[in-house]
Coordinates of C-alpha atoms and ligand atoms in Angstrom, one line a residue:
M6 CA 0.0 0.0 0.0
I7 CA 1.3 3.5 -0.8
V8 CA -0.1 6.6 1.0
D9 CA 0.9 10.1 -0.3
L10 CA 0.8 12.9 2.2
P11 CA 1.7 16.2 0.4
S12 CA 2.6 19.3 2.4
T13 CA 2.3 17.4 5.6
T14 CA 4.0 17.2 9.0
T15 CA 5.9 14.5 10.9
T16 CA 3.1 14.4 13.4
D17 CA 0.6 13.6 10.7
I18 CA 2.9 11.0 9.2
S19 CA 3.3 9.3 12.7
K20 CA -0.4 9.1 13.2
R21 CA -0.9 7.7 9.7
L22 CA 1.8 5.1 10.3
I23 CA 0.1 3.8 13.4
A24 CA -3.3 3.7 11.7
L25 CA -1.8 1.8 8.7
R26 CA -0.1 -0.7 11.0
H27 CA -3.4 -1.6 12.5
S28 CA -5.2 -1.8 9.2
V29 CA -2.6 -3.8 7.2
G30 CA -1.3 -5.7 10.2
A31 CA 2.2 -4.8 9.4
M32 CA 4.8 -6.4 11.7
A33 CA 5.2 -5.0 15.1
M34 CA 7.9 -2.5 14.5
G35 CA 9.2 -2.6 18.0
R36 CA 12.9 -3.1 18.1
V37 CA 13.6 -3.5 14.4
L38 CA 16.4 -1.8 12.7
T39 CA 15.9 1.8 11.5
L40 CA 17.6 2.5 8.2
L41 CA 18.1 6.2 7.6
L42 CA 18.6 6.7 3.8
V43 CA 19.9 10.2 3.0
T44 CA 19.9 11.2 -0.6
D45 CA 19.2 13.8 -3.3
E46 CA 16.3 13.5 -5.7
E47 CA 18.2 12.0 -8.6
L48 CA 19.3 8.9 -6.6
A49 CA 16.2 8.5 -4.5
D50 CA 14.2 5.9 -6.5
T51 CA 17.2 3.6 -7.1
A52 CA 18.4 3.9 -3.5
I53 CA 14.9 3.0 -2.2
E54 CA 14.8 -0.1 -4.3
V55 CA 18.2 -1.1 -3.1
A56 CA 17.3 -0.5 0.6
N57 CA 14.0 -2.5 0.1
D58 CA 15.9 -5.5 -1.4
A59 CA 18.6 -5.3 1.3
T60 CA 16.1 -5.4 4.2
R61 CA 14.1 -8.4 2.9
Q62 CA 16.0 -10.6 5.4
H63 CA 15.9 -8.0 8.1
P64 CA 12.6 -6.1 8.2
A65 CA 13.3 -2.5 9.0
R66 CA 11.8 0.9 9.2
I67 CA 13.3 2.7 6.2
L68 CA 13.3 6.5 6.6
V69 CA 14.2 8.1 3.3
L70 CA 15.3 11.8 3.6
V71 CA 15.3 13.3 0.1
R72 CA 16.9 16.7 -0.1
A73 CA 14.6 18.2 -2.8
N74 CA 14.6 21.7 -4.3
R75 CA 16.1 24.1 -1.7
R76 CA 14.6 27.1 -3.5
G77 CA 11.1 28.3 -2.6
A78 CA 9.0 27.8 0.5
S79 CA 9.7 25.2 3.2
R80 CA 7.6 22.1 2.6
L81 CA 7.5 18.4 3.6
D82 CA 5.9 15.9 1.1
G83 CA 5.5 12.5 2.8
Q84 CA 4.9 9.0 1.4
I85 CA 4.3 5.8 3.3
R86 CA 4.8 2.3 1.8
V87 CA 3.7 -0.7 3.8
G88 CA 2.9 -4.3 2.8
G89 CA 3.2 -5.3 -0.8
D90 CA 6.6 -4.8 -2.2
A91 CA 7.8 -3.1 1.0
G92 CA 7.8 -6.7 2.3
A93 CA 7.8 -6.7 6.1
S94 CA 9.4 -3.3 6.3
E95 CA 7.9 0.1 6.4
I96 CA 9.2 2.8 4.1
V97 CA 8.6 6.4 4.9
I98 CA 9.8 8.9 2.3
L99 CA 10.3 12.5 3.4
R100 CA 10.9 15.0 0.6
L101 CA 12.2 18.3 2.1
F102 CA 11.8 21.5 0.1
G103 CA 13.2 25.1 0.8
E104 CA 15.0 25.7 4.0
M105 CA 13.7 22.4 5.5
A106 CA 16.0 20.6 3.1
D107 CA 19.0 21.3 5.4
H108 CA 17.2 20.2 8.6
G109 CA 16.6 16.5 8.0
A110 CA 17.6 15.5 11.5
S111 CA 14.9 17.5 13.2
V112 CA 12.3 16.3 10.7
V113 CA 13.2 12.6 11.1
T114 CA 13.6 12.5 14.9
P115 CA 9.9 12.1 15.8
L116 CA 9.7 9.1 13.4
L117 CA 12.5 7.2 15.1
L118 CA 11.5 3.9 16.8
P119 CA 12.4 3.6 20.5
D120 CA 15.3 1.3 21.3
S121 CA 15.8 0.5 17.7
P122 CA 19.4 0.6 16.3
I123 CA 19.9 3.3 13.6
V124 CA 22.0 2.8 10.6
A125 CA 22.5 5.7 8.2
W126 CA 23.4 5.3 4.5
W127 CA 24.4 7.9 2.0
P128 CA 24.2 6.4 -1.5
G129 CA 25.7 9.5 -3.0
E130 CA 27.8 12.4 -1.7
P131 CA 28.0 12.3 2.1
P132 CA 28.9 15.1 4.5
A133 CA 32.7 15.7 4.8
D134 CA 32.6 14.6 8.5
V135 CA 30.0 11.9 8.5
A136 CA 30.0 11.0 12.2
A137 CA 29.8 14.6 13.3
S138 CA 26.9 15.4 10.9
P139 CA 23.4 15.7 12.6
L140 CA 22.1 12.5 11.0
G141 CA 25.4 10.7 11.4
A142 CA 25.5 11.5 15.1
M143 CA 22.2 9.7 15.7
A144 CA 23.4 6.5 13.9
R145 CA 25.2 3.5 15.4
R146 CA 26.7 2.7 12.0
R147 CA 27.3 5.1 9.0
I148 CA 27.5 3.7 5.5
T149 CA 29.1 5.8 2.7
D150 CA 30.1 4.8 -0.8
A151 CA 33.2 6.5 -2.1
G152 CA 32.9 4.6 -5.4
A153 CA 29.6 6.3 -6.0
C154 CA 31.0 9.8 -5.6
A155 CA 32.6 12.2 -8.2
K156 CA 36.1 12.1 -6.5
P157 CA 36.6 8.7 -4.7
A158 CA 40.1 9.4 -3.6
T159 CA 39.0 12.7 -2.0
Q160 CA 36.2 10.8 -0.3
L161 CA 38.5 8.2 1.1
R162 CA 40.9 10.9 2.4
R163 CA 37.9 12.6 4.2
R164 CA 36.7 9.2 5.6
A165 CA 40.2 8.6 7.0
K166 CA 40.5 12.1 8.4
H167 CA 37.2 12.0 10.2
Y168 CA 36.9 8.2 10.9
E169 CA 34.8 7.2 13.9
P170 CA 34.0 3.6 15.0
G171 CA 30.8 2.6 13.2
D172 CA 31.9 4.2 9.9
T173 CA 32.1 2.0 6.9
D174 CA 32.0 2.3 3.1
L175 CA 30.5 0.0 0.4
S176 CA 33.7 0.3 -1.6
W177 CA 35.1 -1.8 1.2
T178 CA 32.2 -4.2 1.3
R179 CA 32.6 -4.9 -2.4
I180 CA 36.1 -6.4 -2.0
T181 CA 35.2 -8.9 0.7
R182 CA 35.7 -11.7 -1.8
W183 CA 39.0 -10.4 -3.0
R184 CA 40.3 -10.1 0.6
G185 CA 39.0 -13.6 1.5
L186 CA 40.7 -15.2 -1.5
L187 CA 44.0 -13.5 -0.9
A188 CA 44.0 -14.3 2.8
A189 CA 43.0 -17.9 2.1
A190 CA 46.0 -18.2 -0.3
L191 CA 48.3 -16.8 2.4
D192 CA 46.8 -19.2 4.9
E193 CA 48.0 -22.2 2.9
P194 CA 51.6 -23.5 3.3
P195 CA 54.3 -22.6 2.6
H196 CA 54.0 -19.6 4.8
E197 CA 56.5 -17.5 2.9
P198 CA 56.5 -13.9 4.0
V199 CA 55.2 -11.4 1.4
T200 CA 57.9 -8.9 0.4
S201 CA 55.8 -6.4 -1.6
A202 CA 52.4 -6.1 -3.3
A203 CA 50.8 -4.3 -6.3
V204 CA 47.2 -3.6 -7.0
V205 CA 46.2 -2.8 -10.6
A206 CA 42.9 -1.0 -11.3
E207 CA 41.5 1.9 -13.2
P208 CA 42.2 5.4 -11.9
G209 CA 40.0 6.4 -8.9
E210 CA 38.8 2.8 -8.2
A211 CA 38.1 3.2 -4.5
S212 CA 37.8 -0.5 -3.8
A213 CA 41.3 -1.1 -5.3
D214 CA 42.7 1.7 -3.1
L215 CA 41.2 -0.1 -0.1
I216 CA 42.6 -3.4 -1.1
A217 CA 46.0 -1.7 -1.3
G218 CA 45.5 -0.1 2.1
W219 CA 44.5 -3.4 3.6
L220 CA 47.6 -5.2 2.3
A221 CA 49.9 -2.3 3.4
Q222 CA 48.4 -2.5 6.9
A223 CA 48.0 -6.2 7.3
L224 CA 51.4 -7.2 5.7
D225 CA 53.4 -4.2 6.6
V226 CA 55.2 -4.3 3.2
P227 CA 55.5 -1.8 0.3
V228 CA 52.3 -1.7 -1.8
Q229 CA 52.0 0.0 -5.2
R230 CA 48.7 1.1 -6.8
V231 CA 49.1 0.8 -10.6
N232 CA 46.6 2.4 -13.0
S233 CA 45.0 0.4 -15.8
A234 CA 42.8 1.9 -18.5
Q235 CA 39.6 3.7 -17.6
G236 CA 36.7 1.4 -17.3
T237 CA 38.7 -1.8 -16.4
G238 CA 37.6 -1.7 -12.7
I239 CA 39.8 -3.8 -10.4
V240 CA 42.2 -5.9 -12.6
S241 CA 44.7 -7.8 -10.4
V242 CA 46.5 -8.1 -7.2
R243 CA 50.0 -9.5 -6.9
L244 CA 51.7 -10.5 -3.7
D245 CA 55.5 -10.9 -4.2
R246 CA 57.2 -13.7 -2.2
A247 CA 60.7 -15.3 -2.5
D248 CA 59.2 -18.5 -4.0
G249 CA 57.2 -16.6 -6.6
P250 CA 54.2 -14.3 -6.7
I251 CA 50.6 -15.0 -5.8
D252 CA 48.5 -13.5 -8.6
L253 CA 44.8 -12.9 -8.3
V254 CA 43.5 -11.7 -11.7
R255 CA 40.0 -10.8 -12.8
A256 CA 39.0 -11.4 -16.3
D257 CA 36.0 -9.6 -17.9
E258 CA 35.0 -12.6 -20.0
G259 CA 36.1 -16.1 -19.1
L260 CA 38.0 -17.1 -16.1
S261 CA 39.3 -15.1 -13.2
T262 CA 42.3 -17.0 -11.7
L263 CA 44.3 -17.4 -8.6
A264 CA 47.9 -18.5 -9.3
Q265 CA 50.5 -19.3 -6.6
P266 CA 53.8 -21.2 -6.6
G267 CA 53.6 -24.9 -6.0
R268 CA 49.9 -25.1 -6.5
P269 CA 47.7 -25.6 -9.6
T270 CA 46.2 -22.3 -10.8
R271 CA 42.6 -22.1 -9.7
E272 CA 39.6 -20.6 -11.4
V273 CA 37.9 -18.3 -8.9
A274 CA 34.6 -16.4 -8.9
L275 CA 35.3 -12.7 -8.5
S276 CA 31.9 -11.3 -9.1
I277 CA 31.4 -7.9 -7.4
P278 CA 28.3 -8.1 -5.1
N279 CA 25.5 -5.7 -6.1
A280 CA 24.5 -2.7 -4.0
A281 CA 21.6 -4.6 -2.2
E282 CA 24.0 -7.5 -1.3
C283 CA 26.6 -5.0 0.0
L284 CA 24.0 -3.1 2.0
A285 CA 22.5 -6.3 3.4
A286 CA 26.0 -7.5 4.5
E287 CA 26.6 -4.2 6.3
L288 CA 23.1 -4.3 8.0
R289 CA 24.0 -7.7 9.5
R290 CA 26.5 -6.1 11.8
L291 CA 26.3 -3.3 14.3
D292 CA 29.8 -3.4 15.6
A293 CA 32.7 -1.3 14.3
D294 CA 34.7 -2.7 11.4
E295 CA 38.3 -2.4 12.8
V296 CA 39.9 -4.0 9.7
Y297 CA 38.3 -1.3 7.5
A298 CA 39.4 1.4 9.9
A299 CA 43.0 0.2 10.0
S300 CA 43.2 -0.3 6.2
L301 CA 41.7 3.2 5.6
T302 CA 43.6 5.2 8.2
D303 CA 46.9 3.3 8.6
G304 CA 47.3 1.4 5.4
L305 CA 46.1 3.6 2.6
P306 CA 48.4 6.6 3.4
E307 CA 51.4 4.2 3.0
V308 CA 50.4 3.1 -0.5
T309 CA 52.7 4.3 -3.4
R310 CA 50.8 5.5 -6.5
R311 CA 52.9 4.4 -9.5
T312 CA 52.9 6.8 -12.4
V313 CA 53.8 4.1 -14.9
G314 CA 50.7 2.4 -16.3
A315 CA 49.7 -1.3 -15.9
A316 CA 50.7 -2.3 -19.5
K317 CA 54.3 -1.0 -19.0
A318 CA 54.5 -2.6 -15.5
A319 CA 53.2 -5.9 -17.0
R320 CA 55.9 -5.8 -19.7
A321 CA 58.5 -5.3 -17.0
G322 CA 57.1 -8.3 -15.2
E323 CA 56.1 -6.3 -12.2
V324 CA 52.3 -7.1 -12.4
P325 CA 50.4 -10.0 -13.9
A326 CA 49.9 -9.6 -17.7
G327 CA 46.5 -11.3 -17.5
P328 CA 44.7 -14.4 -16.0
A329 CA 47.0 -17.4 -15.6
E330 CA 46.6 -20.6 -17.7
L331 CA 44.4 -23.2 -15.9
P332 CA 45.8 -26.7 -15.7
D333 CA 43.9 -29.3 -17.7
S334 CA 44.3 -32.0 -15.1
D335 CA 43.2 -31.8 -11.4
G336 CA 45.9 -31.4 -8.9
P337 CA 45.8 -33.4 -5.6
S338 CA 42.5 -32.7 -4.0
M339 CA 42.6 -30.0 -1.3
S340 CA 41.4 -32.5 1.3
A341 CA 44.2 -35.0 0.4
R342 CA 46.8 -32.2 0.9
A343 CA 45.1 -31.1 4.0
L344 CA 45.2 -34.6 5.4
Q345 CA 48.8 -35.0 4.4
G346 CA 49.4 -33.3 7.7
R347 CA 50.1 -29.6 7.2
K348 CA 52.9 -28.1 9.3
P349 CA 51.5 -27.7 12.8
R350 CA 50.7 -24.1 13.5
E351 CA 53.6 -23.7 16.0
E352 CA 56.2 -24.2 13.2
V353 CA 54.7 -21.3 11.3
P354 CA 56.8 -18.1 11.7
S355 CA 54.9 -16.1 14.4
Q356 CA 53.8 -13.2 12.3
T357 CA 51.0 -12.4 14.8
R358 CA 49.6 -9.3 13.2
L359 CA 49.6 -11.0 9.8
Q360 CA 47.9 -14.1 11.3
E361 CA 45.2 -11.9 12.8
Q362 CA 44.6 -10.1 9.6
V363 CA 44.6 -13.4 7.6
D364 CA 42.1 -14.9 10.1
A365 CA 39.9 -11.8 9.8
A366 CA 39.8 -12.0 6.0
V367 CA 39.8 -15.7 5.7
A368 CA 36.5 -15.5 7.6
E369 CA 35.1 -14.0 4.5
A370 CA 36.5 -16.8 2.4
G371 CA 34.4 -19.1 4.5
A372 CA 37.2 -20.9 6.4
G373 CA 36.1 -18.9 9.4
T374 CA 37.8 -17.1 12.2
V375 CA 39.4 -18.8 15.1
R376 CA 38.8 -17.8 18.8
E377 CA 41.1 -19.8 21.1
S378 CA 40.5 -20.4 24.8
A379 CA 42.8 -22.1 27.3
D380 CA 40.6 -25.0 28.2
P381 CA 37.1 -26.5 27.7
D382 CA 35.5 -24.5 30.6
S383 CA 36.9 -21.1 29.5
L384 CA 35.9 -22.0 26.0
A385 CA 32.3 -22.7 27.1
G386 CA 32.3 -19.4 29.0
A387 CA 33.5 -17.5 26.0
V388 CA 30.9 -19.0 23.8
A389 CA 28.1 -18.4 26.3
A390 CA 29.0 -14.8 26.7
A391 CA 29.1 -14.3 22.9
L392 CA 25.8 -16.1 22.6
V393 CA 24.2 -13.7 25.0
S394 CA 25.3 -10.6 23.2
T395 CA 24.5 -12.0 19.8
L396 CA 21.0 -13.2 20.6
E397 CA 20.2 -10.0 22.5
A398 CA 21.3 -7.9 19.6
A399 CA 19.2 -10.1 17.3
V400 CA 16.1 -9.6 19.4
A401 CA 16.8 -5.9 19.5
V402 CA 17.0 -5.8 15.7
R403 CA 14.4 -8.4 14.6
G404 CA 12.2 -8.8 17.7
V405 CA 13.0 -12.5 17.8
A406 CA 16.1 -14.8 17.8
H407 CA 16.6 -18.5 16.9
V408 CA 19.5 -20.6 18.1
A409 CA 20.3 -24.2 17.4
L410 CA 22.3 -25.9 20.2
T411 CA 24.7 -28.7 19.8
G412 CA 24.8 -32.1 21.6
G413 CA 28.0 -33.7 22.9
S414 CA 30.2 -32.6 25.8
M415 CA 30.7 -29.0 24.6
G416 CA 27.0 -28.6 24.2
A417 CA 26.4 -29.4 27.8
R418 CA 29.3 -27.3 29.0
T419 CA 28.1 -24.3 27.0
M420 CA 24.6 -24.7 28.4
G421 CA 26.0 -24.8 31.9
A422 CA 27.9 -21.5 31.3
L423 CA 24.8 -20.0 29.7
A424 CA 22.7 -20.8 32.7
E425 CA 25.2 -18.9 34.8
Q426 CA 24.7 -15.7 32.8
D427 CA 22.4 -12.9 34.1
L428 CA 19.7 -13.0 31.4
S429 CA 16.9 -10.5 30.9
S430 CA 13.5 -12.3 30.7
E431 CA 12.1 -9.4 28.5
V432 CA 14.7 -10.3 25.8
W433 CA 15.0 -14.0 26.3
S434 CA 11.2 -14.5 26.1
Q435 CA 11.8 -13.8 22.4
V436 CA 14.5 -16.4 22.0
H437 CA 13.7 -19.8 20.3
I438 CA 15.9 -22.8 21.1
W439 CA 16.4 -25.7 18.7
W440 CA 19.0 -28.4 18.3
G441 CA 21.2 -29.2 15.3
D442 CA 20.7 -32.9 15.9
E443 CA 19.1 -35.3 18.3
R444 CA 19.5 -38.9 19.3
F445 CA 16.3 -40.9 18.5
V446 CA 15.8 -42.3 21.9
P447 CA 12.8 -42.0 24.3
E448 CA 11.9 -38.7 25.9
G449 CA 13.9 -38.1 29.1
D450 CA 16.6 -40.6 28.1
A451 CA 20.0 -39.4 29.4
D452 CA 21.3 -39.8 25.9
R453 CA 19.1 -37.1 24.4
N454 CA 20.7 -33.8 23.6
D455 CA 17.7 -31.9 25.0
Q456 CA 17.9 -33.9 28.2
Q457 CA 21.6 -33.2 28.6
A458 CA 20.8 -29.5 28.1
R459 CA 18.1 -29.6 30.7
D460 CA 20.4 -31.4 33.1
A461 CA 23.0 -28.7 32.4
G462 CA 20.6 -25.8 33.3
L463 CA 18.4 -25.1 30.3
E464 CA 15.3 -24.6 32.5
R465 CA 17.2 -21.8 34.4
L466 CA 17.1 -19.7 31.2
P467 CA 14.1 -17.3 31.1
V468 CA 12.9 -18.9 27.8
P469 CA 9.2 -19.9 27.6
A470 CA 8.7 -23.7 27.3
A471 CA 6.8 -23.1 24.1
N472 CA 10.0 -21.6 22.6
V473 CA 12.1 -24.8 23.4
H474 CA 11.7 -26.9 20.2
S475 CA 12.9 -30.4 21.1
A476 CA 13.2 -32.8 18.1
P477 CA 10.8 -35.8 18.2
A478 CA 11.6 -38.7 20.5
G479 CA 11.2 -42.4 19.8
S480 CA 13.1 -45.7 19.9
S481 CA 12.6 -47.8 16.8
E482 CA 13.9 -47.4 13.3
D483 CA 10.4 -47.7 11.7
E484 CA 9.3 -44.6 13.6
L485 CA 12.3 -42.6 12.5
G486 CA 11.0 -41.5 9.0
E487 CA 7.7 -40.1 10.4
A488 CA 9.6 -38.4 13.2
A489 CA 11.8 -36.6 10.7
A490 CA 8.8 -35.5 8.8
R491 CA 7.3 -34.1 12.0
W492 CA 10.5 -32.2 12.8
A493 CA 10.6 -30.8 9.3
S494 CA 7.1 -29.4 9.8
E495 CA 8.0 -27.8 13.1
L496 CA 11.1 -26.2 11.5
A497 CA 9.0 -25.0 8.5
I498 CA 6.4 -23.3 10.8
H499 CA 9.1 -21.0 12.1
A500 CA 10.8 -20.5 8.7
P501 CA 10.8 -17.2 6.7
E502 CA 8.8 -17.3 3.4
G503 CA 10.3 -19.8 1.0
A504 CA 12.6 -21.4 3.5
R505 CA 12.4 -24.8 5.2
S506 CA 14.0 -23.9 8.5
P507 CA 14.1 -20.8 10.9
Q508 CA 16.5 -18.0 10.1
F509 CA 18.9 -19.2 12.8
D510 CA 21.0 -16.3 14.3
V511 CA 23.5 -18.9 15.6
V512 CA 23.9 -22.6 14.9
L513 CA 26.3 -24.2 17.4
L514 CA 28.1 -27.4 16.3
G515 CA 30.4 -29.7 18.1
V516 CA 32.9 -31.5 15.8
G517 CA 33.9 -35.2 16.1
P518 CA 37.4 -36.6 15.6
D519 CA 36.2 -37.6 12.2
A520 CA 35.1 -34.0 11.5
H521 CA 31.4 -34.9 11.7
V522 CA 29.0 -32.1 12.7
A523 CA 25.5 -32.5 14.1
S524 CA 24.7 -36.1 12.9
L525 CA 26.3 -35.6 9.5
F526 CA 29.1 -38.1 9.2
P527 CA 31.9 -38.6 6.7
D528 CA 31.0 -40.1 3.3
R529 CA 27.3 -40.5 4.2
P530 CA 24.4 -39.5 1.8
E531 CA 22.8 -37.2 4.4
L532 CA 25.7 -34.8 3.9
H533 CA 24.5 -34.2 0.3
E534 CA 20.8 -33.7 1.2
T535 CA 19.6 -30.4 -0.3
D536 CA 15.9 -30.8 -0.5
R537 CA 15.0 -31.1 3.1
G538 CA 15.7 -29.1 6.3
C539 CA 16.3 -32.3 8.4
V540 CA 17.0 -36.0 7.8
P541 CA 16.8 -39.3 9.6
V542 CA 20.1 -41.0 10.3
T543 CA 20.5 -44.8 10.9
D544 CA 23.5 -46.8 12.0
S545 CA 25.3 -43.7 13.1
P546 CA 29.1 -44.3 13.6
K547 CA 28.7 -42.5 16.9
P548 CA 26.2 -44.2 19.3
P549 CA 23.3 -44.2 19.7
P550 CA 22.7 -45.4 16.1
L551 CA 19.3 -43.6 15.4
R552 CA 19.4 -39.9 15.0
L553 CA 17.7 -36.8 13.5
S554 CA 19.9 -34.1 12.0
L555 CA 19.6 -30.7 10.4
T556 CA 20.9 -30.7 6.8
V557 CA 23.8 -28.6 5.4
P558 CA 21.4 -26.1 3.7
A559 CA 19.5 -25.7 7.0
I560 CA 22.7 -25.1 8.9
N561 CA 24.2 -22.8 6.2
A562 CA 21.1 -20.6 6.1
A563 CA 22.2 -19.4 9.6
E564 CA 23.8 -16.0 9.9
R565 CA 26.4 -17.4 12.2
V566 CA 27.8 -21.0 12.3
W567 CA 29.9 -21.5 15.5
L568 CA 31.9 -24.7 15.7
V569 CA 32.8 -25.3 19.4
V570 CA 35.6 -27.8 19.7
A571 CA 37.8 -29.0 22.6
G572 CA 40.4 -31.7 22.9
A573 CA 43.6 -32.7 21.2
D574 CA 41.8 -35.6 19.5
K575 CA 39.9 -33.0 17.4
A576 CA 43.0 -31.0 16.3
E577 CA 43.6 -32.8 13.0
A578 CA 39.9 -32.7 12.1
V579 CA 39.8 -29.0 12.8
R580 CA 43.0 -28.4 10.7
A581 CA 41.9 -30.5 7.8
A582 CA 38.3 -29.1 7.7
R583 CA 39.5 -25.5 7.8
A584 CA 41.9 -26.1 4.9
T585 CA 39.3 -27.2 2.4
R586 CA 35.7 -26.8 1.4
D587 CA 32.9 -29.3 0.9
D588 CA 35.0 -32.4 1.2
P589 CA 32.8 -35.5 1.7
H590 CA 35.4 -36.9 4.1
L591 CA 35.2 -33.8 6.2
P592 CA 31.6 -32.7 7.0
A593 CA 32.9 -29.8 9.1
S594 CA 34.3 -28.3 5.8
W595 CA 30.7 -28.0 4.5
V596 CA 29.3 -25.6 7.1
R597 CA 29.5 -21.8 7.0
G598 CA 27.3 -19.0 8.1
T599 CA 25.9 -16.4 5.8
A600 CA 27.6 -13.6 7.8
E601 CA 30.1 -15.4 10.0
T602 CA 31.8 -18.8 10.6
M603 CA 33.6 -19.0 13.9
W604 CA 35.8 -21.8 15.2
W605 CA 35.7 -21.6 19.0
L606 CA 38.6 -23.8 20.0
D607 CA 40.4 -24.7 23.2
R608 CA 44.2 -24.7 23.0
A609 CA 44.3 -28.4 22.4
A610 CA 41.8 -28.5 19.5
A611 CA 43.7 -25.5 18.0
G612 CA 46.8 -27.7 17.9
N613 CA 48.7 -25.4 20.2
E614 CA 48.8 -27.6 23.2
Q615 CA 52.4 -28.8 22.4
A616 CA 53.4 -25.2 21.8
A617 CA 51.8 -24.1 25.0
A618 CA 53.5 -26.9 26.9
G619 CA 56.8 -26.0 25.2
N620 CA 56.4 -22.4 26.2
D621 CA 55.4 -23.4 29.8
Q622 CA 58.5 -25.6 30.1
A623 CA 60.7 -22.9 28.7
A624 CA 59.2 -20.4 31.1
A625 CA 59.7 -22.9 34.0
G626 CA 63.3 -23.4 32.9
N627 CA 64.1 -19.7 32.8
Ligands
LIG702 C1 25.8 -35.5 19.1 C2 26.5 -34.2 18.7 C3 27.7 -34.4 17.9 C4 28.8 -33.8 18.8 C5 30.2 -34.1 18.4 C6 31.2 -33.6 19.4 O1 24.6 -35.6 19.1 O2 26.6 -36.3 19.4 O3 25.7 -33.3 18.2 O4 27.8 -33.8 16.7 O5 28.6 -32.4 18.9 O6 30.3 -35.5 18.3 O7 30.9 -34.2 20.6 P1 31.9 -33.8 21.8 O8 31.8 -32.3 22.0 O9 31.3 -34.5 23.0 O10 33.3 -34.2 21.4

């Protein structure tokens, strides 16, 4: 529904919004995200469409401030869009004329939702000092787009000069894939240090400047920014090392490639995400992006701008001349190499800062970030604390949160730590609890994951019983198929439109020594199931034999997949699974969140137990 309110006031708009919400039954707007879109007339329609697409997954109140004609009398033309193609969001368009065009903040304030996080987005030219501007000052995050402005390099200099935590830029979001691929390449052995780098792109390509800044800051090496012809976008990145360069080269037609010494050249997808995908990615986080900040403020000023063009530099062998040749035969599979026993982490030169940067960017490549704790109990405490902040933020933004717990020893330990947290019933009454898998044994059986969670303190959480979704119980194999169908229906009831399972904010997964997750075991057909949200499992290698499990698509639809692993017996499984993707021998290499994949490890599972023991001995010996 679209309602036009010419020459109106914010009071009238507020009243109309409330009336419309009752009439069209729009979602309760309490505690959703408020997206403040600030633009001029010429970008307004496109930007509204982008914002509408970006908030499909995260219903929001979208307040669009259009600075219309400043000449003439002050006037506010309003338009409200609810239901229909506004999805579950509400869109309020405020066209400001005359003097009012410069007072957007005072116009928009009465329309802000109480206790709803505000994210501001400037699709076009933003204020010079974004965080200090009246609209920027009211936002928790501020999204600009240097690449959409007339002078991108000037914009980046202003962003760096006035940077405040919460600032980010879509030119940075667009290069997530580039950063992930480069970091994943650096994360593979041999861990030769990078000696210098070069980024080739058309003049004024803001994203390329930010890649250069990221490399300069993360690797602390000389980085050159080389210009290619106008209109070529980002062309290539070269990381120089003693054993030969790592070359990531984008090809307009055909294959983009990643070439590095001692490995077969790989074809890679280097598609640049569209504006809605970039905006959606930024709306999934409310915390400050430190890696962006460091790349913009510390790295970018260190980058050398080469006057010589890309063609001359390529002839001199300083940058790639084009995409590398792809091998016609397959090299050893990634998992085979991974299982050949990579160098244990302690033998890798301790370039801590580089490792942190690589971990941060490898997260975008899907391998995930590692968070290491000393032992299983401190690991459970860290996970529980992160769970509280993540789920409470999710309730604040969406009004609801869904979490899938894991079974196994770490599942119970984490529940025990969670039950010790001081939880607000007002928030946790909106949290829904599920399990990633369940043993198919009678209700109350000590072997059931939900029973182990209850024994560990589940009922001390202020979560209504109706929000605790145990998987069906039973005992015989001939009941299992029907039980799986029943669980699938329950999952589907809480699923967003078109999905088979809830939009999990977090899926917790333990990992077995064989790299199984949930009840998805190596080389089993259930791992490849794509048409169902959950599956029955018989003759499970891990007792008891009968189980129900979420499928990979159901797990990977989660925003965050957190693998919680303790014990030296898991170290090899963790290492091998992180080094590859979608390997049938390694189910843990199939799971990744849409926004985050986190490996919560104790020191032993991280393979650092020996190193820690060595350091402790050394310390004792000094
Ligand atoms: C189960 C679990 C299973 C478990 C791993 C790790 O039902 O058994 O869901 O996937 O998480 O086997 O178990 P531990 O944490 O006990 O090693």
